[in-house]
PDB file of C-alpha atoms in Angstrom:
ATOM      1  CA  MET K 274      -0.111   0.343  -0.024  1.00 47.00           C
ATOM      2  CA  THR K 275       2.554   1.965   0.205  1.00 46.00           C
ATOM      3  CA  ASP K 276       4.946   1.900  -2.001  1.00 52.00           C
ATOM      4  CA  GLY K 277       4.961   4.936  -4.183  1.00 58.00           C
ATOM      5  CA  VAL K 278       2.965   6.892  -1.278  1.00 64.00           C
ATOM      6  CA  THR K 279       3.624  10.289   1.220  1.00 74.00           C
ATOM      7  CA  ALA K 280       2.018   8.823   4.040  1.00 78.00           C
ATOM      8  CA  LYS K 281       0.608  11.915   4.886  1.00 80.00           C
ATOM      9  CA  PRO K 282      -1.736  12.717   7.508  1.00 83.00           C
ATOM     10  CA  ASP K 283      -4.855  14.696   5.260  1.00 85.00           C
ATOM     11  CA  PRO K 284      -6.115  16.778   7.673  1.00 88.00           C
ATOM     12  CA  LEU K 285      -9.200  17.516   5.902  1.00 88.00           C
ATOM     13  CA  ILE K 286     -10.147  13.217   5.787  1.00 87.00           C
ATOM     14  CA  HIS K 287      -8.664  12.887   9.096  1.00 85.00           C
ATOM     15  CA  PRO K 288     -12.609  12.760  10.881  1.00 88.00           C
ATOM     16  CA  ILE K 289     -13.282   8.985  10.591  1.00 88.00           C
ATOM     17  CA  THR K 290     -16.755   9.835   8.694  1.00 90.00           C
ATOM     18  CA  ARG K 291     -15.273  11.209   5.151  1.00 92.00           C
ATOM     19  CA  LEU K 292     -12.447   8.437   5.950  1.00 91.00           C
ATOM     20  CA  SER K 293     -15.159   6.152   5.690  1.00 90.00           C
ATOM     21  CA  ILE K 294     -16.813   8.109   1.938  1.00 93.00           C
ATOM     22  CA  CYS K 295     -13.801   8.319   0.402  1.00 92.00           C
ATOM     23  CA  GLY K 296     -13.219   5.948   1.359  1.00 90.00           C
ATOM     24  CA  LEU K 297     -16.080   3.754   0.857  1.00 90.00           C
ATOM     25  CA  LEU K 298     -15.527   5.176  -3.126  1.00 91.00           C
ATOM     26  CA  ALA K 299     -12.415   4.486  -3.560  1.00 87.00           C
ATOM     27  CA  ALA K 300     -12.873   0.994  -3.375  1.00 81.00           C
ATOM     28  CA  GLY K 301     -12.731   0.280  -6.470  1.00 77.00           C
ATOM     29  CA  ALA K 302     -15.971   1.402  -7.902  1.00 81.00           C
ATOM     30  CA  ASP K 303     -16.359   4.652 -10.762  1.00 84.00           C
ATOM     31  CA  TRP K 304     -20.185   5.708  -9.349  1.00 90.00           C
ATOM     32  CA  VAL K 305     -21.554   5.228  -5.633  1.00 92.00           C
ATOM     33  CA  GLU K 306     -25.444   5.904  -5.127  1.00 93.00           C
ATOM     34  CA  PHE K 307     -25.821   8.280  -2.068  1.00 93.00           C
ATOM     35  CA  ALA K 308     -28.070   5.497  -0.509  1.00 93.00           C
ATOM     36  CA  ALA K 309     -25.593   2.301  -0.908  1.00 92.00           C
ATOM     37  CA  LEU K 310     -22.639   4.356   0.247  1.00 92.00           C
ATOM     38  CA  ARG K 311     -24.588   6.125   3.385  1.00 94.00           C
ATOM     39  CA  ASP K 312     -25.985   2.098   3.821  1.00 93.00           C
ATOM     40  CA  ALA K 313     -22.352   0.362   3.845  1.00 91.00           C
ATOM     41  CA  ALA K 314     -20.328   3.926   5.482  1.00 91.00           C
ATOM     42  CA  GLY K 315     -23.322   3.737   8.299  1.00 91.00           C
ATOM     43  CA  ILE K 316     -24.202   7.580   8.622  1.00 92.00           C
ATOM     44  CA  SER K 317     -27.791   8.964   8.751  1.00 92.00           C
ATOM     45  CA  ASP K 318     -28.445  11.352   5.541  1.00 92.00           C
ATOM     46  CA  SER K 319     -28.184  14.854   6.775  1.00 93.00           C
ATOM     47  CA  VAL K 320     -24.749  13.897   7.535  1.00 93.00           C
ATOM     48  CA  LEU K 321     -23.651  12.545   4.665  1.00 93.00           C
ATOM     49  CA  SER K 322     -25.225  14.881   2.941  1.00 93.00           C
ATOM     50  CA  LYS K 323     -23.410  18.018   5.069  1.00 94.00           C
ATOM     51  CA  GLN K 324     -19.059  15.916   4.504  1.00 93.00           C
ATOM     52  CA  SER K 325     -20.446  15.397   1.144  1.00 92.00           C
ATOM     53  CA  VAL K 326     -20.461  19.396   0.771  1.00 93.00           C
ATOM     54  CA  VAL K 327     -17.020  19.842   2.535  1.00 93.00           C
ATOM     55  CA  LEU K 328     -15.557  16.940   0.678  1.00 93.00           C
ATOM     56  CA  GLU K 329     -16.462  18.747  -2.591  1.00 93.00           C
ATOM     57  CA  ASP K 330     -15.459  22.015  -1.823  1.00 93.00           C
ATOM     58  CA  ALA K 331     -12.742  20.381  -1.259  1.00 92.00           C
ATOM     59  CA  GLY K 332     -11.913  18.690  -4.445  1.00 92.00           C
ATOM     60  CA  TYR K 333     -11.552  15.184  -3.242  1.00 93.00           C
ATOM     61  CA  VAL K 334     -15.094  14.462  -4.554  1.00 93.00           C
ATOM     62  CA  HIS K 335     -17.559  14.548  -8.175  1.00 93.00           C
ATOM     63  CA  VAL K 336     -20.878  14.796  -7.159  1.00 93.00           C
ATOM     64  CA  ARG K 337     -23.925  14.256  -9.793  1.00 92.00           C
ATOM     65  CA  LYS K 338     -27.187  15.120  -9.490  1.00 90.00           C
ATOM     66  CA  GLY K 339     -30.700  13.563 -11.073  1.00 83.00           C
ATOM     67  CA  ALA K 340     -32.661  12.130 -11.672  1.00 79.00           C
ATOM     68  CA  VAL K 341     -34.956   8.531 -11.848  1.00 74.00           C
ATOM     69  CA  GLY K 342     -38.683  10.021 -12.593  1.00 74.00           C
ATOM     70  CA  ARG K 343     -39.140  12.246 -10.003  1.00 78.00           C
ATOM     71  CA  ARG K 344     -37.329  10.754  -7.176  1.00 81.00           C
ATOM     72  CA  PRO K 345     -33.463  12.356  -7.254  1.00 85.00           C
ATOM     73  CA  ARG K 346     -30.534  11.123  -7.195  1.00 88.00           C
ATOM     74  CA  THR K 347     -26.806  11.473  -6.049  1.00 93.00           C
ATOM     75  CA  TRP K 348     -23.752  10.038  -7.870  1.00 94.00           C
ATOM     76  CA  PHE K 349     -20.525  10.163  -5.914  1.00 94.00           C
ATOM     77  CA  ARG K 350     -16.835   9.540  -7.203  1.00 92.00           C
ATOM     78  CA  LEU K 351     -13.549  10.299  -5.570  1.00 91.00           C
ATOM     79  CA  THR K 352     -11.695  13.007  -8.364  1.00 91.00           C
ATOM     80  CA  ALA K 353      -7.025  11.340  -7.951  1.00 89.00           C
ATOM     81  CA  GLU K 354      -6.929  14.411  -6.471  1.00 91.00           C
ATOM     82  CA  GLY K 355      -9.406  12.624  -3.374  1.00 91.00           C
ATOM     83  CA  ARG K 356      -7.470   9.340  -3.471  1.00 89.00           C
ATOM     84  CA  GLN K 357      -4.504  10.595  -2.909  1.00 89.00           C
ATOM     85  CA  ALA K 358      -5.211  12.078  -0.231  1.00 90.00           C
ATOM     86  CA  LEU K 359      -6.380   8.822   0.740  1.00 89.00           C
ATOM     87  CA  GLU K 360      -3.797   6.915  -0.251  1.00 88.00           C
ATOM     88  CA  GLY K 361      -1.190   9.120   1.287  1.00 88.00           C
ATOM     89  CA  HIS K 362      -3.590   9.279   4.374  1.00 88.00           C
ATOM     90  CA  LEU K 363      -4.647   5.450   5.014  1.00 86.00           C
ATOM     91  CA  ALA K 364      -0.768   5.312   4.640  1.00 86.00           C
ATOM     92  CA  TRP K 365       0.070   7.150   7.684  1.00 86.00           C
ATOM     93  CA  LEU K 366      -3.150   5.956   9.854  1.00 83.00           C
ATOM     94  CA  ALA K 367      -1.388   1.945   8.743  1.00 82.00           C
ATOM     95  CA  GLN K 368       1.868   4.025  10.106  1.00 83.00           C
ATOM     96  CA  LEU K 369       0.256   4.749  13.218  1.00 80.00           C
ATOM     97  CA  GLN K 370      -1.883   1.303  13.833  1.00 75.00           C
ATOM     98  CA  GLU K 371       1.552  -0.928  13.604  1.00 79.00           C
ATOM     99  CA  THR K 372       3.348   2.063  16.487  1.00 80.00           C
ATOM    100  CA  VAL K 373       0.751   1.719  18.326  1.00 75.00           C
ATOM    101  CA  SER K 374       0.177  -1.683  19.053  1.00 74.00           C
ATOM    102  CA  ALA K 375       4.021  -2.400  18.807  1.00 76.00           C
ATOM    103  CA  SER K 376       3.927  -0.149  21.936  1.00 75.00           C
ATOM    104  CA  THR K 377       1.097  -0.518  24.107  1.00 72.00           C
ATOM    105  CA  GLU K 378       2.491  -4.366  23.400  1.00 70.00           C
ATOM    106  CA  GLY K 379       6.198  -3.845  24.481  1.00 67.00           C
ATOM    107  CA  ALA K 380       4.611  -1.896  27.899  1.00 65.00           C
ATOM    108  CA  ARG K 381       1.533  -3.532  29.358  1.00 59.00           C
ATOM    109  CA  PRO K 382       0.669  -7.708  30.107  1.00 56.00           C
ATOM    110  CA  ALA K 383      -2.109  -8.873  26.885  1.00 51.00           C
ATOM    111  CA  SER K 384      -5.024  -9.625  29.835  1.00 50.00           C
ATOM    112  CA  THR K 385      -4.997  -5.514  29.899  1.00 48.00           C
ATOM    113  CA  THR K 386      -3.588  -4.335  26.013  1.00 47.00           C
ATOM    114  CA  GLU K 387      -5.525  -1.540  23.641  1.00 47.00           C
ATOM    115  CA  GLY K 388      -6.067  -5.092  21.670  1.00 46.00           C
ATOM    116  CA  ALA K 389      -6.677  -7.179  23.886  1.00 46.00           C
ATOM    117  CA  ARG K 390     -10.376  -5.350  24.098  1.00 49.00           C
ATOM    118  CA  PRO K 391     -13.635  -6.814  23.024  1.00 47.00           C
ATOM    119  CA  ALA K 392     -14.802  -6.044  19.085  1.00 46.00           C
ATOM    120  CA  ARG K 393     -16.384  -2.404  19.448  1.00 47.00           C
ATOM    121  CA  PRO K 394     -19.760  -1.593  18.024  1.00 46.00           C
ATOM    122  CA  LEU K 395     -19.296  -0.659  14.402  1.00 46.00           C
ATOM    123  CA  LEU K 396     -19.610   3.476  13.982  1.00 44.00           C
ATOM    124  CA  GLY K 397     -23.200   3.442  12.451  1.00 43.00           C
ATOM    125  CA  ASP K 398     -23.635   1.813  16.135  1.00 45.00           C
ATOM    126  CA  ARG K 399     -22.252   4.824  17.694  1.00 46.00           C
ATOM    127  CA  GLU K 400     -22.633   7.272  16.320  1.00 47.00           C
ATOM    128  CA  GLN K 401     -26.452   6.586  15.802  1.00 46.00           C
ATOM    129  CA  PRO K 402     -28.222   8.946  18.692  1.00 47.00           C
ATOM    130  CA  THR K 403     -29.992   6.539  20.484  1.00 46.00           C
ATOM    131  CA  ARG K 404     -34.099   6.141  19.413  1.00 51.00           C
ATOM    132  CA  VAL K 405     -35.498   6.194  23.596  1.00 48.00           C
ATOM    133  CA  PRO K 406     -39.144   4.907  23.721  1.00 49.00           C
ATOM    134  CA  PRO K 407     -41.969   7.516  24.982  1.00 50.00           C
ATOM    135  CA  PRO K 408     -43.587   6.469  27.764  1.00 48.00           C
ATOM    136  CA  LEU K 409     -46.526   4.181  27.136  1.00 48.00           C
ATOM    137  CA  LEU K 410     -49.984   7.026  27.902  1.00 46.00           C
ATOM    138  CA  GLY K 411     -52.055   6.048  31.223  1.00 42.00           C
ATOM    139  CA  ARG K 412     -49.340   4.758  33.188  1.00 46.00           C
ATOM    140  CA  ALA K 413     -47.583   6.390  36.438  1.00 40.00           C
TER     141      ALA K 413
ATOM    142  CA  MET A 136     -16.929  15.212  15.152  1.00 45.00           C
ATOM    143  CA  ARG A 137     -14.338  11.904  16.558  1.00 47.00           C
ATOM    144  CA  ASP A 138     -11.090  11.599  15.996  1.00 48.00           C
ATOM    145  CA  VAL A 139     -10.021   8.574  13.319  1.00 50.00           C
ATOM    146  CA  ALA A 140      -5.828   8.376  14.801  1.00 47.00           C
ATOM    147  CA  ARG A 141      -6.481   7.886  18.285  1.00 52.00           C
ATOM    148  CA  ASP A 142      -9.092   4.114  17.113  1.00 55.00           C
ATOM    149  CA  PRO A 143      -7.215   1.790  16.401  1.00 57.00           C
ATOM    150  CA  ALA A 144      -9.835   0.503  15.016  1.00 73.00           C
ATOM    151  CA  ALA A 145     -10.343   2.911  12.201  1.00 77.00           C
ATOM    152  CA  LEU A 146      -8.757   0.426   9.048  1.00 80.00           C
ATOM    153  CA  GLU A 147     -11.444  -2.457  10.491  1.00 83.00           C
ATOM    154  CA  LEU A 148     -14.150  -0.381  10.951  1.00 86.00           C
ATOM    155  CA  LEU A 149     -13.322   0.908   7.083  1.00 86.00           C
ATOM    156  CA  ARG A 150     -12.673  -3.122   5.603  1.00 88.00           C
ATOM    157  CA  VAL A 151     -16.345  -3.849   7.523  1.00 90.00           C
ATOM    158  CA  GLN A 152     -17.615  -0.868   5.655  1.00 90.00           C
ATOM    159  CA  ARG A 153     -16.296  -1.672   2.676  1.00 91.00           C
ATOM    160  CA  ASN A 154     -17.989  -5.549   2.942  1.00 91.00           C
ATOM    161  CA  ARG A 155     -21.449  -3.916   3.409  1.00 91.00           C
ATOM    162  CA  LEU A 156     -20.366  -2.000  -0.178  1.00 90.00           C
ATOM    163  CA  ALA A 157     -19.490  -5.453  -1.710  1.00 90.00           C
ATOM    164  CA  ASP A 158     -23.018  -7.799  -0.442  1.00 90.00           C
ATOM    165  CA  ARG A 159     -24.648  -4.885  -3.131  1.00 89.00           C
ATOM    166  CA  MET A 160     -22.706  -5.458  -5.812  1.00 88.00           C
ATOM    167  CA  ARG A 161     -24.586  -8.582  -6.014  1.00 88.00           C
ATOM    168  CA  PRO A 162     -26.902  -8.872  -9.335  1.00 89.00           C
ATOM    169  CA  PRO A 163     -30.889  -9.030  -8.529  1.00 91.00           C
ATOM    170  CA  TRP A 164     -32.649 -11.967  -9.710  1.00 93.00           C
ATOM    171  CA  TRP A 165     -32.971 -11.410 -13.395  1.00 94.00           C
ATOM    172  CA  TYR A 166     -30.142 -10.370 -14.413  1.00 93.00           C
ATOM    173  CA  LEU A 167     -28.533 -13.872 -14.332  1.00 91.00           C
ATOM    174  CA  PRO A 168     -32.194 -14.031 -16.890  1.00 93.00           C
ATOM    175  CA  GLY A 169     -31.409 -11.221 -18.838  1.00 93.00           C
ATOM    176  CA  ALA A 170     -27.256 -11.695 -19.882  1.00 93.00           C
ATOM    177  CA  ALA A 171     -28.899 -15.419 -21.148  1.00 94.00           C
ATOM    178  CA  ILE A 172     -30.715 -13.042 -23.932  1.00 92.00           C
ATOM    179  CA  ALA A 173     -28.498 -10.914 -24.759  1.00 91.00           C
ATOM    180  CA  TRP A 174     -25.522 -13.673 -25.290  1.00 91.00           C
ATOM    181  CA  ALA A 175     -28.630 -15.685 -26.995  1.00 92.00           C
ATOM    182  CA  VAL A 176     -29.225 -13.454 -29.421  1.00 88.00           C
ATOM    183  CA  ALA A 177     -25.687 -13.182 -30.154  1.00 88.00           C
ATOM    184  CA  PHE A 178     -24.740 -16.472 -30.464  1.00 89.00           C
ATOM    185  CA  THR A 179     -28.064 -16.902 -33.445  1.00 87.00           C
ATOM    186  CA  GLY A 180     -25.693 -15.035 -34.787  1.00 83.00           C
ATOM    187  CA  PRO A 181     -24.313 -17.891 -37.307  1.00 84.00           C
ATOM    188  CA  PHE A 182     -27.655 -19.008 -37.879  1.00 84.00           C
ATOM    189  CA  SER A 183     -30.311 -15.850 -38.731  1.00 82.00           C
ATOM    190  CA  LEU A 184     -26.267 -15.214 -41.773  1.00 78.00           C
ATOM    191  CA  ARG A 185     -26.652 -18.601 -42.985  1.00 79.00           C
ATOM    192  CA  TYR A 186     -31.153 -18.512 -42.648  1.00 79.00           C
ATOM    193  CA  LEU A 187     -32.362 -15.099 -42.961  1.00 77.00           C
ATOM    194  CA  PRO A 188     -30.067 -14.205 -45.084  1.00 74.00           C
ATOM    195  CA  ARG A 189     -32.241 -10.716 -44.976  1.00 75.00           C
ATOM    196  CA  VAL A 190     -30.898  -9.927 -41.233  1.00 73.00           C
ATOM    197  CA  ASP A 191     -27.836  -7.822 -41.296  1.00 77.00           C
ATOM    198  CA  TYR A 192     -25.390  -8.498 -38.821  1.00 74.00           C
ATOM    199  CA  TRP A 193     -24.790  -5.694 -37.511  1.00 81.00           C
ATOM    200  CA  ALA A 194     -29.318  -5.124 -36.744  1.00 83.00           C
ATOM    201  CA  ILE A 195     -27.843  -8.324 -34.296  1.00 81.00           C
ATOM    202  CA  GLY A 196     -24.820  -6.809 -32.938  1.00 82.00           C
ATOM    203  CA  GLY A 197     -26.776  -3.806 -32.468  1.00 87.00           C
ATOM    204  CA  VAL A 198     -29.506  -5.308 -30.510  1.00 86.00           C
ATOM    205  CA  GLN A 199     -26.897  -7.552 -28.211  1.00 84.00           C
ATOM    206  CA  LEU A 200     -25.596  -3.541 -27.286  1.00 88.00           C
ATOM    207  CA  ALA A 201     -28.605  -3.055 -26.355  1.00 91.00           C
ATOM    208  CA  LEU A 202     -29.584  -5.037 -24.591  1.00 90.00           C
ATOM    209  CA  TRP A 203     -26.594  -5.664 -22.813  1.00 87.00           C
ATOM    210  CA  CYS A 204     -26.894  -1.546 -21.587  1.00 90.00           C
ATOM    211  CA  LEU A 205     -30.758  -2.003 -20.497  1.00 92.00           C
ATOM    212  CA  LEU A 206     -28.682  -4.962 -18.129  1.00 91.00           C
ATOM    213  CA  GLN A 207     -25.942  -2.960 -16.846  1.00 88.00           C
ATOM    214  CA  TRP A 208     -28.154   0.553 -16.334  1.00 90.00           C
ATOM    215  CA  GLY A 209     -30.482  -2.203 -14.601  1.00 91.00           C
ATOM    216  CA  LEU A 210     -27.584  -3.311 -12.814  1.00 90.00           C
ATOM    217  CA  THR A 211     -26.513   0.359 -12.097  1.00 90.00           C
ATOM    218  CA  ARG A 212     -30.109   1.145 -10.338  1.00 89.00           C
ATOM    219  CA  ALA A 213     -30.595  -2.330  -8.248  1.00 91.00           C
ATOM    220  CA  THR A 214     -27.622  -1.745  -7.085  1.00 91.00           C
ATOM    221  CA  GLY A 215     -27.108   1.674  -6.347  1.00 90.00           C
ATOM    222  CA  ILE A 216     -23.117   0.838  -8.127  1.00 90.00           C
ATOM    223  CA  LYS A 217     -21.887   2.172 -10.938  1.00 87.00           C
ATOM    224  CA  VAL A 218     -18.734  -0.262 -12.168  1.00 81.00           C
ATOM    225  CA  GLY A 219     -18.021   1.217 -15.972  1.00 70.00           C
ATOM    226  CA  PRO A 220     -16.262  -1.001 -18.856  1.00 67.00           C
ATOM    227  CA  ARG A 221     -12.992  -1.969 -16.940  1.00 66.00           C
ATOM    228  CA  PRO A 222      -9.803  -1.352 -18.273  1.00 65.00           C
ATOM    229  CA  LEU A 223      -7.655  -4.808 -18.360  1.00 64.00           C
ATOM    230  CA  ARG A 224      -4.820  -3.463 -17.119  1.00 66.00           C
ATOM    231  CA  VAL A 225      -4.464  -0.019 -15.462  1.00 65.00           C
ATOM    232  CA  LEU A 226      -0.923   2.555 -15.203  1.00 63.00           C
ATOM    233  CA  ARG A 227      -0.086   3.353 -10.607  1.00 63.00           C
ATOM    234  CA  ASP A 228       2.672   4.795  -9.960  1.00 61.00           C
ATOM    235  CA  GLY A 229       4.586   4.377 -13.387  1.00 63.00           C
ATOM    236  CA  LEU A 230       4.077   1.039 -12.651  1.00 64.00           C
ATOM    237  CA  PHE A 231       0.757  -1.326 -14.892  1.00 67.00           C
ATOM    238  CA  TYR A 232      -1.132  -3.494 -13.312  1.00 66.00           C
ATOM    239  CA  HIS A 233      -3.651  -5.571 -13.966  1.00 69.00           C
ATOM    240  CA  ARG A 234      -7.120  -4.869 -13.403  1.00 70.00           C
ATOM    241  CA  PRO A 235      -9.288  -8.175 -10.237  1.00 71.00           C
ATOM    242  CA  GLY A 236     -11.743  -9.877 -13.924  1.00 77.00           C
ATOM    243  CA  ARG A 237      -9.373  -9.859 -15.951  1.00 81.00           C
ATOM    244  CA  PRO A 238      -9.449 -13.230 -16.425  1.00 86.00           C
ATOM    245  CA  ALA A 239     -13.115 -13.556 -16.469  1.00 88.00           C
ATOM    246  CA  LEU A 240     -12.926 -11.136 -18.783  1.00 87.00           C
ATOM    247  CA  ILE A 241     -10.258 -13.159 -21.842  1.00 89.00           C
ATOM    248  CA  ALA A 242     -12.555 -16.160 -20.889  1.00 92.00           C
ATOM    249  CA  ILE A 243     -15.269 -14.425 -22.060  1.00 92.00           C
ATOM    250  CA  LEU A 244     -13.646 -12.893 -25.226  1.00 91.00           C
ATOM    251  CA  VAL A 245     -12.362 -16.103 -25.870  1.00 94.00           C
ATOM    252  CA  VAL A 246     -15.702 -17.979 -25.852  1.00 94.00           C
ATOM    253  CA  SER A 247     -17.272 -15.690 -28.063  1.00 91.00           C
ATOM    254  CA  LEU A 248     -14.553 -15.573 -30.918  1.00 92.00           C
ATOM    255  CA  THR A 249     -14.946 -19.414 -30.311  1.00 94.00           C
ATOM    256  CA  ALA A 250     -18.395 -20.457 -29.712  1.00 93.00           C
ATOM    257  CA  GLY A 251     -18.638 -18.477 -32.942  1.00 90.00           C
ATOM    258  CA  GLU A 252     -16.313 -19.803 -35.783  1.00 91.00           C
ATOM    259  CA  ILE A 253     -17.088 -23.040 -34.089  1.00 93.00           C
ATOM    260  CA  GLU A 254     -20.531 -22.983 -35.129  1.00 91.00           C
ATOM    261  CA  PHE A 255     -19.927 -21.685 -38.584  1.00 89.00           C
ATOM    262  CA  LEU A 256     -18.178 -24.535 -38.508  1.00 92.00           C
ATOM    263  CA  LEU A 257     -20.932 -27.270 -37.428  1.00 92.00           C
ATOM    264  CA  ILE A 258     -23.431 -24.775 -39.774  1.00 90.00           C
ATOM    265  CA  ARG A 259     -21.005 -24.992 -42.894  1.00 88.00           C
ATOM    266  CA  HIS A 260     -20.893 -28.517 -42.591  1.00 90.00           C
ATOM    267  CA  GLY A 261     -24.599 -29.232 -41.965  1.00 88.00           C
ATOM    268  CA  LEU A 262     -24.390 -30.201 -38.542  1.00 91.00           C
ATOM    269  CA  ILE A 263     -27.776 -28.433 -37.615  1.00 89.00           C
ATOM    270  CA  ALA A 264     -28.409 -30.360 -33.672  1.00 93.00           C
ATOM    271  CA  ALA A 265     -24.729 -30.151 -33.159  1.00 93.00           C
ATOM    272  CA  ALA A 266     -24.229 -26.158 -34.011  1.00 92.00           C
ATOM    273  CA  ILE A 267     -27.721 -25.850 -31.714  1.00 93.00           C
ATOM    274  CA  VAL A 268     -25.824 -26.731 -28.376  1.00 94.00           C
ATOM    275  CA  ALA A 269     -23.040 -25.127 -29.218  1.00 93.00           C
ATOM    276  CA  MET A 270     -24.388 -22.277 -28.603  1.00 93.00           C
ATOM    277  CA  ALA A 271     -26.819 -23.850 -25.570  1.00 95.00           C
ATOM    278  CA  LEU A 272     -22.837 -24.569 -23.930  1.00 95.00           C
ATOM    279  CA  ALA A 273     -20.910 -20.977 -25.279  1.00 94.00           C
ATOM    280  CA  VAL A 274     -24.465 -19.146 -23.264  1.00 95.00           C
ATOM    281  CA  ALA A 275     -24.094 -21.914 -20.005  1.00 96.00           C
ATOM    282  CA  VAL A 276     -20.310 -21.212 -19.904  1.00 96.00           C
ATOM    283  CA  GLN A 277     -20.790 -16.818 -20.370  1.00 94.00           C
ATOM    284  CA  VAL A 278     -23.591 -17.250 -17.731  1.00 94.00           C
ATOM    285  CA  THR A 279     -21.214 -18.644 -15.794  1.00 94.00           C
ATOM    286  CA  LEU A 280     -18.241 -16.736 -16.823  1.00 93.00           C
ATOM    287  CA  GLN A 281     -19.903 -13.474 -16.261  1.00 90.00           C
ATOM    288  CA  GLN A 282     -20.983 -14.590 -12.551  1.00 91.00           C
ATOM    289  CA  ALA A 283     -17.510 -15.160 -11.612  1.00 91.00           C
ATOM    290  CA  TRP A 284     -16.463 -11.674 -13.026  1.00 89.00           C
ATOM    291  CA  LEU A 285     -18.551  -9.708 -11.366  1.00 89.00           C
ATOM    292  CA  GLY A 286     -17.064 -12.333  -7.823  1.00 90.00           C
ATOM    293  CA  GLU A 287     -14.409 -10.717  -8.705  1.00 87.00           C
ATOM    294  CA  ILE A 288     -15.527  -6.867  -8.706  1.00 86.00           C
ATOM    295  CA  ARG A 289     -17.116  -7.671  -5.147  1.00 89.00           C
ATOM    296  CA  GLN A 290     -13.085  -8.456  -4.728  1.00 88.00           C
ATOM    297  CA  ASP A 291     -12.551  -5.416  -6.318  1.00 84.00           C
ATOM    298  CA  LEU A 292     -14.519  -3.563  -4.038  1.00 86.00           C
ATOM    299  CA  ARG A 293     -14.287  -5.684  -0.541  1.00 87.00           C
ATOM    300  CA  SER A 294     -10.226  -5.155  -0.761  1.00 81.00           C
ATOM    301  CA  GLY A 295     -10.745  -1.986  -1.474  1.00 73.00           C
ATOM    302  CA  GLY A 296      -9.324  -1.495  -5.000  1.00 65.00           C
ATOM    303  CA  GLY A 297      -5.700  -1.347  -4.406  1.00 56.00           C
ATOM    304  CA  ALA A 298      -6.142   1.695  -2.404  1.00 53.00           C
ATOM    305  CA  ALA A 299      -6.049   0.401   0.672  1.00 49.00           C
TER     306      ALA A 299
END
């Protein structure tokens, strides 16, 4: 992955939502539709809209809007600039992960290391607000 | 917004999300029967040229192209993922890399040409039944290869298309 790629952090795709969007768009498809991207990233409509505007303004993502019948459809594509930034950022993340795992393995016993924690929930599960059902009418 | 650098599971999360995207790239029920019809139309070319001299070979090609466009449009609409015509190799960092799906695409081309030639030969020698069997076999092989091609595209989506 790091061959020919300069490993450096990109502040624009550093937040995990934007990293997810760029990472999914770089995954081999030419264009990805709004709903497919939203479902795969596990984020809400509003979050995707907001973050895609930021990425589009930066020139990382190309947005195409159209309609099928009366239903509007939005398609996303990663630009060459966005791909370059993502590859550099992913290389930097991989380096960081290696450094962190090497330092934690050396410093702590295996049962208390960062990597030994149980699997964390997915982004969509963590970032979505928890829906609390309203109390039933007639009950105390 | 959370800081990704503090989350050691960020890359793992990206892999999970790519798996979800790849799982969407499953063809709907009508896609493979549609592909079989499109290939059948293509492989009726030798029969049409022999028995229907008024039918132009380009007309058959045009019908097949229209069917393909319709199938791809439907697949894109159903999955939300557009995968255009893929080159057999791509230039990256000054080096050429073979794209996933290359073996299946080459096999599809080879089977198309070979099956067409075999059909022409069999029809010329009056072996119509054998030509029909060859056509049916070629359609089955092409549909299987197309499934393999879609599988390789899914694999490409899972692996990140070379991005990570």
